[in-house]
Coordinates of C-alpha atoms in Angstrom, one line a residue:
M224 CA 46.8 62.5 -40.4
L225 CA 49.1 64.8 -38.6
H226 CA 47.9 63.4 -35.2
L227 CA 48.6 59.8 -36.4
K228 CA 52.2 60.7 -37.3
Y229 CA 52.5 62.4 -33.9
Y230 CA 51.2 59.2 -32.1
I231 CA 53.5 56.9 -34.1
I232 CA 56.6 59.1 -33.2
L233 CA 55.5 59.2 -29.6
L234 CA 55.1 55.4 -29.5
I235 CA 58.5 54.9 -31.1
G236 CA 60.0 57.2 -28.5
I237 CA 58.3 55.4 -25.6
F238 CA 59.6 52.0 -26.9
L239 CA 63.1 53.4 -27.4
A240 CA 63.0 54.7 -23.8
L241 CA 61.8 51.4 -22.5
G242 CA 64.5 49.5 -24.5
L243 CA 67.2 51.8 -23.2
G244 CA 65.9 51.4 -19.7
I245 CA 65.9 47.7 -20.0
L246 CA 69.4 47.7 -21.5
I247 CA 70.7 49.9 -18.6
G248 CA 69.0 47.7 -16.1
V249 CA 70.4 44.5 -17.5
T250 CA 73.9 46.0 -17.7
L251 CA 73.8 47.1 -14.0
E252 CA 72.5 43.7 -13.0
N253 CA 75.3 41.9 -14.9
N254 CA 77.9 44.2 -13.2
N255 CA 76.5 43.1 -9.8
V256 CA 76.8 39.5 -10.9
L257 CA 80.5 39.9 -11.9
E258 CA 81.2 41.8 -8.7
N259 CA 79.6 39.0 -6.7
Q260 CA 81.6 36.3 -8.5
Q261 CA 84.8 38.2 -8.0
E262 CA 84.1 38.6 -4.3
L263 CA 83.3 34.8 -4.1
I264 CA 86.6 33.9 -5.8
I265 CA 88.5 36.2 -3.5
R266 CA 87.0 34.7 -0.5
Q267 CA 87.8 31.2 -1.8
I268 CA 91.4 32.1 -2.4
E269 CA 91.8 33.7 1.0
S270 CA 90.3 30.6 2.6
E271 CA 92.7 28.3 0.7
F272 CA 95.7 30.5 1.7
E273 CA 94.6 30.4 5.3
A274 CA 94.4 26.6 5.1
L275 CA 97.9 26.5 3.5
R276 CA 99.2 28.8 6.2
N277 CA 97.7 26.5 8.9
E278 CA 99.2 23.4 7.2
A279 CA 102.6 25.1 7.0
D280 CA 102.5 26.0 10.6
M281 CA 101.6 22.4 11.5
L282 CA 104.4 21.1 9.3
K283 CA 106.9 23.4 11.0
K284 CA 105.9 22.2 14.4
T285 CA 106.1 18.6 13.3
L286 CA 109.6 19.2 11.8
A287 CA 110.8 20.8 15.0
V288 CA 109.6 17.8 16.9
L289 CA 111.3 15.4 14.5
E290 CA 114.5 17.4 14.6
K291 CA 114.5 17.2 18.4
Q292 CA 113.8 13.5 18.3
K293 CA 116.6 13.0 15.7
A294 CA 119.1 15.0 17.9
Q295 CA 118.2 12.8 20.9
A296 CA 118.6 9.7 18.8
D297 CA 121.9 10.8 17.5
S298 CA 123.1 11.6 21.0
T299 CA 122.0 8.2 22.2
C300 CA 123.7 6.4 19.2
E301 CA 126.9 8.3 19.8
Y302 CA 126.9 7.3 23.5
L303 CA 126.1 3.7 22.7
F304 CA 128.8 3.7 20.0
S305 CA 131.4 5.1 22.3
R306 CA 130.6 2.5 25.0
L307 CA 130.6 -0.2 22.4
I308 CA 134.1 0.5 21.2
E309 CA 135.6 1.7 24.5
E310 CA 139.0 0.2 25.2
R311 CA 138.5 -2.5 22.6
L312 CA 141.9 -1.6 21.0
H313 CA 143.8 -1.1 24.3
G314 CA 147.5 -1.9 23.7
L315 CA 147.3 -1.7 19.9
K316 CA 149.9 0.7 18.3
V317 CA 148.6 2.1 15.0
S318 CA 150.2 4.4 12.3
I319 CA 148.1 6.1 9.7
I320 CA 149.4 6.7 6.2
N321 CA 147.3 9.1 4.1
L322 CA 147.6 9.1 0.4
G323 CA 147.5 12.7 -0.9
Q324 CA 144.9 13.8 1.6
D325 CA 144.6 14.0 5.3
N326 CA 141.0 15.4 5.7
I327 CA 139.8 12.2 7.3
S328 CA 142.7 11.7 9.8
P329 CA 141.3 13.9 12.7
D330 CA 138.1 11.8 12.9
L331 CA 140.1 8.6 12.4
I332 CA 142.5 9.5 15.2
Q333 CA 139.7 10.4 17.5
L334 CA 138.0 7.1 16.8
L335 CA 141.2 5.1 17.4
K336 CA 141.9 6.9 20.7
L337 CA 138.4 6.4 21.8
A338 CA 138.8 2.7 21.3
G339 CA 142.0 2.7 23.3
A340 CA 144.6 2.5 20.5
S341 CA 147.9 4.3 20.6
V342 CA 148.3 6.4 17.4
E343 CA 152.0 6.6 16.8
S344 CA 151.9 8.9 13.8
S345 CA 149.7 10.2 11.0
I346 CA 151.8 10.5 7.8
T347 CA 150.6 12.1 4.6
V348 CA 152.3 11.1 1.4
R349 CA 152.2 13.6 -1.5
T350 CA 151.9 11.2 -4.3
D351 CA 151.3 14.0 -6.8
L352 CA 155.1 14.7 -6.7
Y353 CA 155.8 11.2 -7.9
A354 CA 154.5 11.7 -11.4
R355 CA 156.9 10.7 -14.2
Q356 CA 157.6 14.3 -15.3
D357 CA 158.7 15.2 -11.7
L358 CA 160.7 12.0 -11.1
S359 CA 164.1 13.4 -11.9
T360 CA 163.5 16.5 -9.8
A361 CA 162.3 14.3 -6.9
L362 CA 165.2 12.0 -7.1
E363 CA 167.7 14.9 -7.1
A364 CA 166.0 16.4 -4.1
F365 CA 165.6 13.1 -2.3
L366 CA 168.9 11.3 -3.0
R367 CA 171.0 14.4 -3.7
N368 CA 172.9 12.3 -6.3
G369 CA 170.1 11.1 -8.6
Q370 CA 170.5 7.6 -10.0
D371 CA 170.4 7.5 -13.8
G372 CA 167.8 5.2 -15.3
M373 CA 165.8 4.8 -12.1
E374 CA 162.2 4.0 -12.9
R375 CA 159.2 5.4 -11.0
N376 CA 158.5 2.0 -9.4
D377 CA 162.0 1.9 -8.1
F378 CA 161.6 5.3 -6.5
H379 CA 158.2 4.2 -5.0
S380 CA 159.9 1.1 -3.6
I381 CA 162.6 3.2 -1.9
V382 CA 160.1 5.6 -0.4
A383 CA 157.8 2.8 0.7
G384 CA 160.7 0.8 2.2
E385 CA 161.9 3.8 4.2
L386 CA 158.4 4.5 5.6
V387 CA 157.7 0.9 6.5
S388 CA 161.1 0.5 8.1
S389 CA 160.4 3.6 10.2
L390 CA 157.1 2.2 11.4
V391 CA 158.7 -1.2 12.2
E392 CA 161.7 0.3 14.0
G393 CA 159.7 3.0 15.8
A394 CA 161.9 5.9 14.6
F395 CA 162.2 7.7 11.3
T396 CA 165.1 6.5 9.2
P397 CA 167.6 9.1 7.8
L398 CA 166.0 8.9 4.4
S399 CA 162.5 9.3 5.9
V400 CA 163.8 12.4 7.7
R401 CA 165.0 13.7 4.3
L402 CA 161.5 13.0 2.9
K403 CA 160.1 15.2 5.5
E404 CA 162.6 18.0 4.9
I405 CA 161.8 18.3 1.3
H406 CA 158.0 18.0 2.0
L407 CA 157.4 14.8 0.1
I408 CA 155.8 13.5 3.3
Q409 CA 154.3 15.2 6.3
A410 CA 154.1 13.6 9.8
S411 CA 152.0 14.7 12.7
S412 CA 154.6 13.7 15.2
N413 CA 157.9 11.8 15.6
L414 CA 157.7 8.1 16.0
K415 CA 158.5 6.8 19.5
Q416 CA 157.4 3.2 19.3
S417 CA 157.0 0.5 16.6
S418 CA 153.6 0.0 15.1
D419 CA 151.5 -3.1 15.1
V420 CA 149.4 -2.2 12.1
I421 CA 149.2 0.4 9.3
I422 CA 145.9 2.0 8.4
L423 CA 146.2 3.1 4.8
S424 CA 143.8 5.9 4.1
G425 CA 143.2 5.9 0.4
N426 CA 141.4 8.3 -2.0
G427 CA 140.5 5.9 -4.8
K428 CA 142.3 4.6 -7.9
N429 CA 145.3 6.4 -9.2
K430 CA 144.2 7.2 -12.8
Q431 CA 147.7 8.3 -13.8
A432 CA 149.2 5.1 -12.8
Q433 CA 146.5 3.1 -14.6
S434 CA 147.1 5.0 -17.8
S435 CA 150.9 4.4 -17.6
Q436 CA 150.3 0.7 -16.6
E437 CA 152.6 1.1 -13.6
N438 CA 152.0 0.2 -9.9
S439 CA 150.8 3.3 -8.0
F440 CA 152.4 4.1 -4.7
D441 CA 149.6 2.6 -2.6
I442 CA 150.1 -0.8 -4.2
V443 CA 153.9 -0.6 -3.7
L444 CA 153.5 0.4 -0.1
I445 CA 151.1 -2.4 0.7
Q446 CA 153.4 -5.0 -0.9
T447 CA 156.4 -3.6 1.0
A448 CA 154.6 -3.7 4.3
L449 CA 153.4 -7.3 3.8
N450 CA 156.9 -8.4 2.8
M451 CA 158.2 -6.8 6.0
G452 CA 155.5 -8.5 8.1
L453 CA 153.5 -5.4 9.0
P454 CA 149.7 -5.8 8.6
V455 CA 147.8 -3.2 6.6
V456 CA 144.2 -2.2 6.8
A457 CA 143.1 -0.1 3.8
V458 CA 140.2 2.3 4.2
E459 CA 138.3 4.7 1.9
P460 CA 135.7 7.3 2.5
S461 CA 132.3 7.2 0.8
S462 CA 133.3 10.3 -1.3
V463 CA 135.9 8.5 -3.6
E464 CA 135.1 8.7 -7.3
E465 CA 136.5 5.3 -8.2
S466 CA 137.3 2.8 -5.4
A467 CA 140.5 1.0 -5.2
I468 CA 139.3 -1.5 -2.5
S469 CA 139.0 -4.4 -4.9
E470 CA 142.7 -4.0 -5.9
Y471 CA 143.7 -3.9 -2.2
E472 CA 141.7 -7.0 -1.5
E473 CA 143.5 -8.8 -4.3
L474 CA 146.8 -8.1 -2.4
G475 CA 145.3 -9.9 0.6
V476 CA 144.8 -7.0 3.0
S477 CA 141.8 -6.2 5.1
T478 CA 139.7 -3.3 3.7
V479 CA 136.9 -1.0 4.9
R480 CA 134.6 1.0 2.6
D481 CA 132.8 4.1 3.8
I482 CA 135.1 4.7 6.8
D483 CA 133.2 8.0 7.4
T484 CA 130.0 6.1 8.4
V485 CA 129.1 4.3 11.6
Y486 CA 129.2 0.9 9.8
G487 CA 132.6 1.6 8.4
K488 CA 134.0 2.6 11.8
L489 CA 132.6 -0.5 13.5
A490 CA 134.1 -2.6 10.8
L491 CA 137.5 -1.0 11.3
I492 CA 137.4 -1.5 15.0
S493 CA 136.5 -5.2 14.6
I494 CA 139.4 -5.8 12.1
L495 CA 141.9 -4.0 14.2
E496 CA 140.8 -5.9 17.3
A497 CA 142.0 -9.1 15.6
N498 CA 145.5 -7.5 15.2
K499 CA 145.9 -6.7 18.9
P500 CA 149.1 -8.2 20.4
E501 CA 148.5 -11.1 22.7

């Protein structure tokens, strides 16, 4: 009986040892499987990153080629554009009036000179000083003896009349000189000759004038120039928030949108060519 118990215990121990061995073996085998899977995933990721790096390098090379081609195309277009407009405006005398900004004037002046036009002056009008609340101060500084009861439109008419008269006569009038002295206008140079046409460089609709239902300075200036027989071409850059071109067209003047683009520049040259003196 004692021997039987001994054999049973021995068999149980043997089976436990076998079970423990099997468990340890299976565990080690599973660890190897996980390690192999991890290594496989790592290799796949590295392979994908390598492919992405190669693709990025190819795209960089392609981009460099395209940028070089674009630079060559831009250079060719610039050359052809300059040859296309060269001397087309020879003999035309132009004055530029900027409304509250003159950031586009340098490029515009360069364009006109390239086309052979004579730029008599570039005048910037600070229309912000003509607000109703500043009207009495502006009148006092401008006329020295302010006129009681003068409306904003009357003041605009005086300023516009003086500017247009200066461009027609080829010399700044005394009141125009006074405008420069008190910095209501700025001029790039003194006038030496009369102008054949005005380029009005606008910056969109005057919201303050719209809210007060009064004519803004640009409208008064155009009307004054047309009444005095001086043609006006109104231009706007593509950056304006709200275009005033439709209002200018209603007054019967030529207009050019997006003057900062090649198409706008070509349109301006074509319009000005029609205003050349015979």
